[in-house]
PDB file of C-alpha atoms in Angstrom:
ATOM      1  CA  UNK K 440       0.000   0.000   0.000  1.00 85.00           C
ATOM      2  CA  UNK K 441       1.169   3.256  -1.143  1.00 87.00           C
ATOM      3  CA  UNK K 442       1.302   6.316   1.661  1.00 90.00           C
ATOM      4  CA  UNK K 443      -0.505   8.708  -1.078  1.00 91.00           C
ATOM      5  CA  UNK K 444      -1.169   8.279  -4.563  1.00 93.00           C
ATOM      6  CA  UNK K 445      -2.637  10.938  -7.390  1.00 94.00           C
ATOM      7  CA  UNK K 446      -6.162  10.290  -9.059  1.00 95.00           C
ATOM      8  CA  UNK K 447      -5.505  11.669 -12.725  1.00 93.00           C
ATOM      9  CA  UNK K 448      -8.816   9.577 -14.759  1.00 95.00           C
ATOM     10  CA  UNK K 449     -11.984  11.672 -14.267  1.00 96.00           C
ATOM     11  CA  UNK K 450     -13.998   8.340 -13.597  1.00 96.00           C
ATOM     12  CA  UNK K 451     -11.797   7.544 -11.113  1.00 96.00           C
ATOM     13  CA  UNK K 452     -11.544  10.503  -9.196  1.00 96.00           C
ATOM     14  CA  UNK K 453     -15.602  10.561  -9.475  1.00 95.00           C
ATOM     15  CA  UNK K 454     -15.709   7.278  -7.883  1.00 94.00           C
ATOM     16  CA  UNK K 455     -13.184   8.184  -5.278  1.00 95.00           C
ATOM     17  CA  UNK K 456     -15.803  11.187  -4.462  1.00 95.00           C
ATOM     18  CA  UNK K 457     -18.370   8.892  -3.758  1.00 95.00           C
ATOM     19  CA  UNK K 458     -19.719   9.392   0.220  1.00 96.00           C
ATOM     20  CA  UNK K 459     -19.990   5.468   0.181  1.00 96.00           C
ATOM     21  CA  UNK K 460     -16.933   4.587  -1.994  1.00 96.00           C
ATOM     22  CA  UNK K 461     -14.981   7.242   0.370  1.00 96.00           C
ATOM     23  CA  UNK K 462     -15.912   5.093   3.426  1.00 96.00           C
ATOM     24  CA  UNK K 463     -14.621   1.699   1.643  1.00 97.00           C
ATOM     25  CA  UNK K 464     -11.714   3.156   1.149  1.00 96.00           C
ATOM     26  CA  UNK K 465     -11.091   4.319   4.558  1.00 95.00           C
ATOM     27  CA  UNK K 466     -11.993   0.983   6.039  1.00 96.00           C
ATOM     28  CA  UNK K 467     -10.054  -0.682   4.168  1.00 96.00           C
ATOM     29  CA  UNK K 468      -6.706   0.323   5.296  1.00 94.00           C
ATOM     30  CA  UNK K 469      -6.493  -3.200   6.796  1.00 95.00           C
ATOM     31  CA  UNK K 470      -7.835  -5.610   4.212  1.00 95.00           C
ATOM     32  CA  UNK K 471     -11.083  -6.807   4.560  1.00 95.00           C
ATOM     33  CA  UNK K 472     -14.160  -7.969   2.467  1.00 94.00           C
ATOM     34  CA  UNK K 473     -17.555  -6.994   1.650  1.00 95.00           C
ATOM     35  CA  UNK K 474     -19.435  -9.227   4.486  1.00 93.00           C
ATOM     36  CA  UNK K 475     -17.084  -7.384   7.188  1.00 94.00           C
ATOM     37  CA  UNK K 476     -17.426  -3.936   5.144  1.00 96.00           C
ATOM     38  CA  UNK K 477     -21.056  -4.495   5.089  1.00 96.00           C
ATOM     39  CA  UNK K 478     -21.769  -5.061   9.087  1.00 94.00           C
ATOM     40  CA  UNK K 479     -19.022  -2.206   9.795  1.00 93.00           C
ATOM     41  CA  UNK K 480     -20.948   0.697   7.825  1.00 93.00           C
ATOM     42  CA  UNK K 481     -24.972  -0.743   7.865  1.00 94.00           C
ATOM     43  CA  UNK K 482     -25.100  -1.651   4.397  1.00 95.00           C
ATOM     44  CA  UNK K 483     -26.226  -4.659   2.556  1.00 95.00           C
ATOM     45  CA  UNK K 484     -23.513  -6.844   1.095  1.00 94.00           C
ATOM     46  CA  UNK K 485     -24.581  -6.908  -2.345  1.00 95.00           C
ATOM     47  CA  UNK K 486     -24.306  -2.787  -2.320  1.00 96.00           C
ATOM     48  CA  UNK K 487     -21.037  -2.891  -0.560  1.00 96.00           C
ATOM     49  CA  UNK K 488     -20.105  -5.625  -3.466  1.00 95.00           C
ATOM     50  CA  UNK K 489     -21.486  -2.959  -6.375  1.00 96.00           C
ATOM     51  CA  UNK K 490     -19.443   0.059  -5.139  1.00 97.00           C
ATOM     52  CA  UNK K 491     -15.890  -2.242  -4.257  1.00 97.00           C
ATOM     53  CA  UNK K 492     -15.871  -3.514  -7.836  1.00 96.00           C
ATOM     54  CA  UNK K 493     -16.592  -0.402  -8.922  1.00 96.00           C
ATOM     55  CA  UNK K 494     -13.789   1.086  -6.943  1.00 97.00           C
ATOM     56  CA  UNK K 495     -10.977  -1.891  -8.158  1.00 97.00           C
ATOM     57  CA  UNK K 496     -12.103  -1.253 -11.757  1.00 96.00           C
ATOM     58  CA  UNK K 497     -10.961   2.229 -10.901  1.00 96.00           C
ATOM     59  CA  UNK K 498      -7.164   0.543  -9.359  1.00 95.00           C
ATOM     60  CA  UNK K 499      -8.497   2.434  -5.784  1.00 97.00           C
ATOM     61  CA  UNK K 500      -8.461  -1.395  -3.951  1.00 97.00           C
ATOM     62  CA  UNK K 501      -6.594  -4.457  -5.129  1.00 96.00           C
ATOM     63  CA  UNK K 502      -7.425  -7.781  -4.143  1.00 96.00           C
ATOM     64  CA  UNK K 503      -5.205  -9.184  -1.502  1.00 95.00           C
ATOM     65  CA  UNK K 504      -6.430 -12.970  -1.174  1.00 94.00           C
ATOM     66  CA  UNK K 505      -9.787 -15.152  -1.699  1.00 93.00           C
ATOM     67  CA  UNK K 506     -10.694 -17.853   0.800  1.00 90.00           C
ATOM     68  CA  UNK K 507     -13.045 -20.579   0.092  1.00 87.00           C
ATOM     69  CA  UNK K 508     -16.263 -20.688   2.424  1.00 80.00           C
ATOM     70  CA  UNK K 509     -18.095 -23.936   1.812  1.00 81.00           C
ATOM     71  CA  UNK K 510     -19.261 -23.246  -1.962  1.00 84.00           C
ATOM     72  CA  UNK K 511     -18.259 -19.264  -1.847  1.00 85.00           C
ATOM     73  CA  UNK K 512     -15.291 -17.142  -1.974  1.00 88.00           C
ATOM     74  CA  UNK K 513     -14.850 -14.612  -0.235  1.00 90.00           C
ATOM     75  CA  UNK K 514     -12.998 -12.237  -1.783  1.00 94.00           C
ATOM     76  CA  UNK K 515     -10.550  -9.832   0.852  1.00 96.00           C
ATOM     77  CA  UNK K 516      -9.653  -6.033  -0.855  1.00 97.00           C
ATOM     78  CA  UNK K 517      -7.497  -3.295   0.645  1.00 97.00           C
ATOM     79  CA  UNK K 518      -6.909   0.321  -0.509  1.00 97.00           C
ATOM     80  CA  UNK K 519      -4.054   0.679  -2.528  1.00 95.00           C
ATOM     81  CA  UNK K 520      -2.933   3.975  -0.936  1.00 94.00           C
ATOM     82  CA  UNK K 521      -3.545   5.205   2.398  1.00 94.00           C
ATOM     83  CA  UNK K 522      -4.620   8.524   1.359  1.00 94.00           C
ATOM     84  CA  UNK K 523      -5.492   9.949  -2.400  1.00 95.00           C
ATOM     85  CA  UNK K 524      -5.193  13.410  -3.990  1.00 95.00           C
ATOM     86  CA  UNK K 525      -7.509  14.530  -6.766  1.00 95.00           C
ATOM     87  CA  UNK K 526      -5.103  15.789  -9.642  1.00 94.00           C
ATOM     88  CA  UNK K 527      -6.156  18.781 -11.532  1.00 94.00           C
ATOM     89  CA  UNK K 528      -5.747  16.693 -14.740  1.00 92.00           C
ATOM     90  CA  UNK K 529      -9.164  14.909 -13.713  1.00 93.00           C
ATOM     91  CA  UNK K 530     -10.763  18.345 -14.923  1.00 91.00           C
ATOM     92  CA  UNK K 531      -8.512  19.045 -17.424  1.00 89.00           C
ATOM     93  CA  UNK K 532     -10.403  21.520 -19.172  1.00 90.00           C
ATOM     94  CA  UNK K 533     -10.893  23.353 -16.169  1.00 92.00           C
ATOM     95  CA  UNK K 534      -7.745  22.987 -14.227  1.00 91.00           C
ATOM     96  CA  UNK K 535      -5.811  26.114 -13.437  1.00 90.00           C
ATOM     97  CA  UNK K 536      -3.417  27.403 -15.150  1.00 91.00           C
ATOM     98  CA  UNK K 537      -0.454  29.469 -13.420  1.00 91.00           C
ATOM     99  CA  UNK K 538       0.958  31.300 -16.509  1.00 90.00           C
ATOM    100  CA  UNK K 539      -2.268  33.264 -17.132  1.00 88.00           C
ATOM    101  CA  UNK K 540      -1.694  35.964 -14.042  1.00 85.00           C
ATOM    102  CA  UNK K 541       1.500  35.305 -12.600  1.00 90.00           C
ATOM    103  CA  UNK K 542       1.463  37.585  -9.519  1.00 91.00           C
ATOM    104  CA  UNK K 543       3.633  36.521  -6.377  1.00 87.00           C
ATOM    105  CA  UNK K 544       0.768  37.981  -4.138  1.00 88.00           C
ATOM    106  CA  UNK K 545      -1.980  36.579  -4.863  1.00 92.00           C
ATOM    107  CA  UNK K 546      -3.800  33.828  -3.153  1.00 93.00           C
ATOM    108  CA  UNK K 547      -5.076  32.253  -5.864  1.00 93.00           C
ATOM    109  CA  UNK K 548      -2.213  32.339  -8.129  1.00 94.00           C
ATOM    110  CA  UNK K 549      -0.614  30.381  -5.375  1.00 94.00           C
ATOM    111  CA  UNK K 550      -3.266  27.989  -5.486  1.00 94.00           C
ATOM    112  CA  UNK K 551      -2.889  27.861  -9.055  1.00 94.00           C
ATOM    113  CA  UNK K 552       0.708  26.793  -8.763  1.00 95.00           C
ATOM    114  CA  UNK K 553       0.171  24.208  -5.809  1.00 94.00           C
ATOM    115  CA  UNK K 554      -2.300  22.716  -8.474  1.00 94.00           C
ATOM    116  CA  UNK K 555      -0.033  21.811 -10.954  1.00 94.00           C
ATOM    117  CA  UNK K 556       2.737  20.947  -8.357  1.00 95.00           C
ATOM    118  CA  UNK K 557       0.180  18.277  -7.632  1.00 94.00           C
ATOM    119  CA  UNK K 558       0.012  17.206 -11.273  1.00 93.00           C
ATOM    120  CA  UNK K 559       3.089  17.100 -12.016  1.00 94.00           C
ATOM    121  CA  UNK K 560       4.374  15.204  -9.566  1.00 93.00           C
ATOM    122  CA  UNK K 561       1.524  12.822  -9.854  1.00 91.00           C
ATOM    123  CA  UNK K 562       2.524  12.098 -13.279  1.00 91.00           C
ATOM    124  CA  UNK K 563       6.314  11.808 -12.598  1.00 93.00           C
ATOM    125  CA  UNK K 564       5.324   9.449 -10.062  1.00 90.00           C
ATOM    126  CA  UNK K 565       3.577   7.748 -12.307  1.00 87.00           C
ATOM    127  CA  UNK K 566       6.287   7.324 -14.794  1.00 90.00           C
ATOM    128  CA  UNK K 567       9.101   6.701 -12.048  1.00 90.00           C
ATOM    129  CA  UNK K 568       6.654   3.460 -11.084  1.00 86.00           C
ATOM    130  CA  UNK K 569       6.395   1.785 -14.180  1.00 87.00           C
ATOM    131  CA  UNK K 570       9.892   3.029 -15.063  1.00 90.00           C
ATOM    132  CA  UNK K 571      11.007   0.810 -11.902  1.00 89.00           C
ATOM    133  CA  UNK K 572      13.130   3.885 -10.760  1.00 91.00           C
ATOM    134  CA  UNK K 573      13.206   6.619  -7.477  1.00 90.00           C
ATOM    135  CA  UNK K 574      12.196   9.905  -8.014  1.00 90.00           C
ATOM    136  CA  UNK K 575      14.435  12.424  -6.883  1.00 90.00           C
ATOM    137  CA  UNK K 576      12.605  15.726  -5.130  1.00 93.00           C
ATOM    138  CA  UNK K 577      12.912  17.506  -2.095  1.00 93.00           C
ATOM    139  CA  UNK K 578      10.311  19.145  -0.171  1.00 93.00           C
ATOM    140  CA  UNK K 579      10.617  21.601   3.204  1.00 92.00           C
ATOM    141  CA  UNK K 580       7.506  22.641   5.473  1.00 93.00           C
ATOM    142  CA  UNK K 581       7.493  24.755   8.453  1.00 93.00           C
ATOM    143  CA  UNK K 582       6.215  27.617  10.390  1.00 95.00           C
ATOM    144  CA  UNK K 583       7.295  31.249  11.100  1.00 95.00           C
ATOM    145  CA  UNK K 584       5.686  33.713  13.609  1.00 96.00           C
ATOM    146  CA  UNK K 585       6.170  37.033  12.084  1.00 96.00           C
ATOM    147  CA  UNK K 586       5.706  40.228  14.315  1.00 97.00           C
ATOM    148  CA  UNK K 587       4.136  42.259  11.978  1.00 96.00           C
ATOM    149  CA  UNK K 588       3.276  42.772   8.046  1.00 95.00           C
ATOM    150  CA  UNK K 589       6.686  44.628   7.663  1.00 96.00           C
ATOM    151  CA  UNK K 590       8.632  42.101   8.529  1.00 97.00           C
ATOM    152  CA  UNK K 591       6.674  39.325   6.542  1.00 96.00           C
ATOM    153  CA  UNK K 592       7.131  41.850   4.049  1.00 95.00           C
ATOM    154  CA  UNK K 593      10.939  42.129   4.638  1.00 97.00           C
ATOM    155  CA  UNK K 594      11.019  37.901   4.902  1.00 96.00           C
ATOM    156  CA  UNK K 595       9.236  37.643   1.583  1.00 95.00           C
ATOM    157  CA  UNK K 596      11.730  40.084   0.105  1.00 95.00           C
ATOM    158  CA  UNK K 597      15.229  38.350   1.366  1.00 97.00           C
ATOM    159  CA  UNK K 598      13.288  35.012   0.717  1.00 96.00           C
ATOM    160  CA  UNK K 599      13.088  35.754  -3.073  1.00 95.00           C
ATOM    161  CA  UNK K 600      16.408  37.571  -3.264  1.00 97.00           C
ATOM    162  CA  UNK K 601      18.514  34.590  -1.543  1.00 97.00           C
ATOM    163  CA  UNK K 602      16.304  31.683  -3.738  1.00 96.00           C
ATOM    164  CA  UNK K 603      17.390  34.141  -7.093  1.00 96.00           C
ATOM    165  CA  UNK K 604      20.788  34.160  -5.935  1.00 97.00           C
ATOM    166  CA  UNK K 605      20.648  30.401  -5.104  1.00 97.00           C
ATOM    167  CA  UNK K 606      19.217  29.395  -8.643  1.00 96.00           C
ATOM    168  CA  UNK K 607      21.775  31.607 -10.799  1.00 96.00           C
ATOM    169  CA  UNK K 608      24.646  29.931  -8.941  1.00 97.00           C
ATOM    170  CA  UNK K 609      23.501  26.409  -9.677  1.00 96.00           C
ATOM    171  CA  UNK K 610      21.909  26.956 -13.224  1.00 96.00           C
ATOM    172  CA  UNK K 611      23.677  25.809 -16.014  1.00 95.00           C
ATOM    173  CA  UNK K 612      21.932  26.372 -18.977  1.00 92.00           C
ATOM    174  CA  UNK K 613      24.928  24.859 -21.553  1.00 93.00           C
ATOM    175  CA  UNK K 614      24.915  21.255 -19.841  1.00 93.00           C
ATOM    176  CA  UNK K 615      24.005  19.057 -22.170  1.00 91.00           C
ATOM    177  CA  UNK K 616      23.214  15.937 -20.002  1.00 91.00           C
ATOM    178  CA  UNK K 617      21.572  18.739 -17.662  1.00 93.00           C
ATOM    179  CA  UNK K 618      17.455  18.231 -16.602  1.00 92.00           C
ATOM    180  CA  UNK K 619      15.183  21.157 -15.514  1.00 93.00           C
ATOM    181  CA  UNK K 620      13.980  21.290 -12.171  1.00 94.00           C
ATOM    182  CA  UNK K 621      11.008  23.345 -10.958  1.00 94.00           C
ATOM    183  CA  UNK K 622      11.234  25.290  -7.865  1.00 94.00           C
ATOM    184  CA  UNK K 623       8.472  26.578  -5.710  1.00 94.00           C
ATOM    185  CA  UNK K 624       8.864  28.669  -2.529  1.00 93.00           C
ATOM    186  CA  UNK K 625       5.185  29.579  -0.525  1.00 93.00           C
ATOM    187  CA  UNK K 626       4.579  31.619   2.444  1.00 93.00           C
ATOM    188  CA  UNK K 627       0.772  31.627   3.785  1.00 93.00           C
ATOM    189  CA  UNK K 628      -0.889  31.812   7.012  1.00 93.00           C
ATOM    190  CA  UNK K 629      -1.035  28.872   9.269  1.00 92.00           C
ATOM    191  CA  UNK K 630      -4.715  27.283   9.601  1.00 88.00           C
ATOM    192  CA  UNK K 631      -5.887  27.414  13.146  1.00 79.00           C
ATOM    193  CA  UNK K 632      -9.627  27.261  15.113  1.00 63.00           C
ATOM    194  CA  UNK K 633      -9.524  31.063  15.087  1.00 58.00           C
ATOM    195  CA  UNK K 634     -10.561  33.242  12.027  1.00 51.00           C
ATOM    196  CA  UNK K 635      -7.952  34.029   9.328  1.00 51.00           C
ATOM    197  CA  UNK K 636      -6.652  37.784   9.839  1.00 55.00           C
ATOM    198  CA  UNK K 637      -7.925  39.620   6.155  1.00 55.00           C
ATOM    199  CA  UNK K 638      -6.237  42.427   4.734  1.00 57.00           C
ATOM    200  CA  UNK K 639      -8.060  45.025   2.818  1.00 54.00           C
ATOM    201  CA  UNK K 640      -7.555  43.942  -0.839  1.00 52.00           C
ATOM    202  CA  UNK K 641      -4.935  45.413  -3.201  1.00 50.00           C
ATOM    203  CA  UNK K 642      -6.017  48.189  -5.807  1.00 43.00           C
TER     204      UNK K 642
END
């Protein structure tokens, strides 16, 4: 079982969405089958049977074993992922696209980039897996407790002028076995139980 994976087919990600289907999948972290599924969420077996082989057609469970009961088999699933992410590329026509209003302030540019961040590492995922080879990325998270706009100002500021620096020191655009790398820096507000602090929007 993978610890995420990326839903890029439309059908797919529509049967992921599923209330039901979405409940299936979260039961079955631990494998189990549709006459345990069915006493665990107060459905029939039958309609816990419909929606898991509609979910395997998808590749959301795999079968893990069968074991024969008298005349029957009872068939035991799991999830193939412990958690799923809904690519933009399952609304392709739709999905946003950061190069229409670049603007390093904006909240929904950012989201804009995040979204294809999420594609496109879904899909070099993909490839790495069938390719049989690792993936190389790097990723950084944390938290920063500014005193006041100014200095998240000032922060967002040296933050862009040090990454600038960094990526003209280390870009080589002449190397010929060279491979591009995106890089994406974010700064937002932490989520917390207490309402997000709004600032009176830009002219």
């Amino acid at each position: 079982m993978l610890d995420v994976a990326v839903i890029d087919d439309p059908a797919a990600a529509e049967a992921s969405l599923d209330p039901t289907r979405a409940r299936l999948l979260a039961e079955l972290g631990e494998p189990g089958s549709a006459t345990m599924l069915a006493a665990r969420i107060g459905l029939s077996r039958q309609n816990v049977n419909y929606h898991l082989k509609a979910l395997e057609r998808h590749g959301l469970v795999e079968l893990v074993e069968e074991r024969k009961k008298g005349n029957c088999t009872e068939r035991f699933l799991r999830a193939t992922a412990a958690s799923y992410v809904i690519s933009p590329a399952a609304l392709a026509a739709v999905r946003p696209d950061p190069s229409r209003a670049p603007d390093r302030l904006s909240a929904r540019w950012l989201l804009a980039v995040a979204s294809r961040l999420v594609q496109d590492v879904g899909e070099l995922i993909g490839g790495a897996t069938k390719a049989q080879k690792r993936l190389a990325t790097f990723a950084m998270d944390g938290e920063v407790r500014f005193a006041s706009a100014a200095d998240r100002a000032a922060f967002a500021e040296e933050l862009a002028r040090t990454v600038t620096a960094l990526v003209g020191k280390y870009h080589d655009e002449t190397a010929e076995r060279g491979r591009d790398h995106r890089v994406i820096v974010a700064v937002h507000p932490s989520i917390t139980s207490e309402p997000a602090e709004t600032e009176p929007a830009r002219p």
